[in-house]
Every structure is written in structure tokens, then in C-alpha cells.
């Protein structure tokens, strides 16, 4: 059989022609990928003097304007000869791109006096939280014209949650006898350690007295042992008057009276207000976290970083534990 498309020739000639064509194709493919060395143009030699005699005054530059190469070698100018030993095949224009022009925002006044001095109702607390959120947004967005904006945000939130917005009151939790016994475990361990410490101290005192009795003769009393019985009496202080035990009953009664009153965060709440307050508290916590990382740390500031998030968590917990009166969510219903 002969290759397709070849007619009117002997089979040997056809196969020879076909073989030659295949060989030429393979040779052409191999030649396309072979390594070839290309000699670069020779370097431009600037050590010779320039020939300015052939320069026409009408068609070219003046002879006085042409700088001979010998002068360049004597006192080379870096601006003229910095690229003479390198080949510049292609030079891309270096056009600086300053970026899109952005106009500074118009300054919006910030009035810190919008925060009330003290909140006595839940409505006042909600208004104070809204104003604080708006002021923090304005301070954060206008850093181009307000200095120390992070410090101002931190101070604003610290004042808001420590002096303006009241903290939710503690709830009375009814515990069983087993739970109460478990809760006082730390107190019992502290009393046990104190008793062991007193026992060790009394044993040391007895050993010390026994050692002193062996050294002194019978019937001899040191001067430092003659003490006034008024001072040794545990019920009498150093000045000779009876010791008065601190009376905490008045403080406990006042604390119980305050806890018995209704907390302003325990008022009925709607689903809309519940969601709004939680979002507002989250945004305030984000502002405070960003400000906390921008302020130099100290011991007092560490206390503020613990106190402010704790108050935010307490308020959020009190809000979410109230069942909404219109559309209660699964979270508040579970809590």
C-alpha cells in the first residue's frame, strides 16, 4: 500500500519521498529547540576622542556644545556616564502613580456632654448607650482631624460604664444544703490552715518558754516578764480600753434593703429593644477593645480593661435573661 494522496509514482519513490519529508520535519523540530549562542554587541568605548570636524553647523549641534569623550574620562559626571557600560535594550517610563485623589471628610462636631451625668431609669441608660455608640463612631472615623482618638474612646467608655450606667443588681440564688456546703469549701480550708498555723506557733512558744526556764534559776524572774495584766488581757487594747468588735449589721441591713428593691434592668422588654441593646453593647465592646490595644499598658489600665468588659457582660446577661413580652427568642426563653 502507498501513502494516501500519492498517485502516478513507483512505490519505492513514494516511500523515499515520504521518509525524506518525515526526516526534514524531525530535523526542523530539533533545530527549533537547540541551544544557540548569540554574541552581544561590543561595549561602547568612550575612551577615544570624538570626531567633531565632520559635524555641520547648519544640520547638527555646534562644536562648542559637543563634549569630547576624553573630558568625560578625566572628570566623569555620574549623571552622564552611569549607564555607559550597560546595554539598555528597552527602558520603561517610570511614571509615579500617587493614586486616586481622596478629599478629607468634613468635620462633624462631637459633643461629649450628650452623655448624661447619671442614669436613673432604663430609658436614660438606653439613650446614653446610643449616644456613646455614635460618639465612638465619630471619633474613630475622624482620626485625620482628632488627635488621640483612641484614648478619648477609652476614657468615654470607662466613664460610661463606671459612673453613668448602673450595674445590674445581684440576684438571690436559693441553694440547697449540699450546694451551700460545697460553696463554703474554700472558707473551711482557710480556717483549717489558720488553725494549723496557730497550733504550730503555740508549740514554738511552748518550746521557747521551756528553753528559757532551763537557763534561769528557780524563783528568778526577768524584767521583761513583768508585764502589766492590762496589756495581756485579750479583751483590752493597748490603751487600756475594752476592744470593740466591728458591727457589720448596719451595712448588711442597708445592702439587703438595696437588693430588695427592683433593678431597673428587670423591667419588661420587647424583642426590638433587646436586639438593639445587644448590638449596641457589641459595638461598644469592639470600640473599647480597639482602644485598649492602642493605649500604653499599666496596672491601673489593666484594671480598667477587666472592669469595663465585666460591666458590659453583666448588662448583656441581664438583658438576655428577660423574656421578651412580644416575640421571645429561643435564647431568652432558654435563659
mmCIF file of C-alpha atoms in Angstrom, residues 44-55 61-74:
data_model
loop_
_atom_site.group_PDB
_atom_site.id
_atom_site.type_symbol
_atom_site.label_atom_id
_atom_site.label_comp_id
_atom_site.label_asym_id
_atom_site.label_seq_id
_atom_site.Cartn_x
_atom_site.Cartn_y
_atom_site.Cartn_z
ATOM 1 C CA UNK A 44 30.749 51.215 23.623
ATOM 2 C CA UNK A 45 34.264 52.554 24.033
ATOM 3 C CA UNK A 46 34.174 56.102 25.322
ATOM 4 C CA UNK A 47 37.896 56.421 25.877
ATOM 5 C CA UNK A 48 38.549 57.807 22.381
ATOM 6 C CA UNK A 49 38.082 61.427 21.462
ATOM 7 C CA UNK A 50 35.047 62.363 19.429
ATOM 8 C CA UNK A 51 35.331 63.463 15.861
ATOM 9 C CA UNK A 52 33.576 66.808 15.644
ATOM 10 C CA UNK A 53 35.173 68.034 12.448
ATOM 11 C CA UNK A 54 32.504 66.417 10.251
ATOM 12 C CA UNK A 55 29.640 67.988 12.167
ATOM 13 C CA UNK A 61 24.813 70.824 17.090
ATOM 14 C CA UNK A 62 27.536 73.377 17.494
ATOM 15 C CA UNK A 63 31.055 72.236 18.036
ATOM 16 C CA UNK A 64 31.181 74.051 21.358
ATOM 17 C CA UNK A 65 28.171 72.071 22.609
ATOM 18 C CA UNK A 66 29.759 68.674 21.885
ATOM 19 C CA UNK A 67 31.678 67.319 24.873
ATOM 20 C CA UNK A 68 34.720 65.246 23.888
ATOM 21 C CA UNK A 69 34.930 61.778 25.428
ATOM 22 C CA UNK A 70 38.387 62.471 26.790
ATOM 23 C CA UNK A 71 36.950 65.136 29.070
ATOM 24 C CA UNK A 72 34.396 62.622 30.354
ATOM 25 C CA UNK A 73 37.165 60.251 31.386
ATOM 26 C CA UNK A 74 39.116 62.996 33.101
#
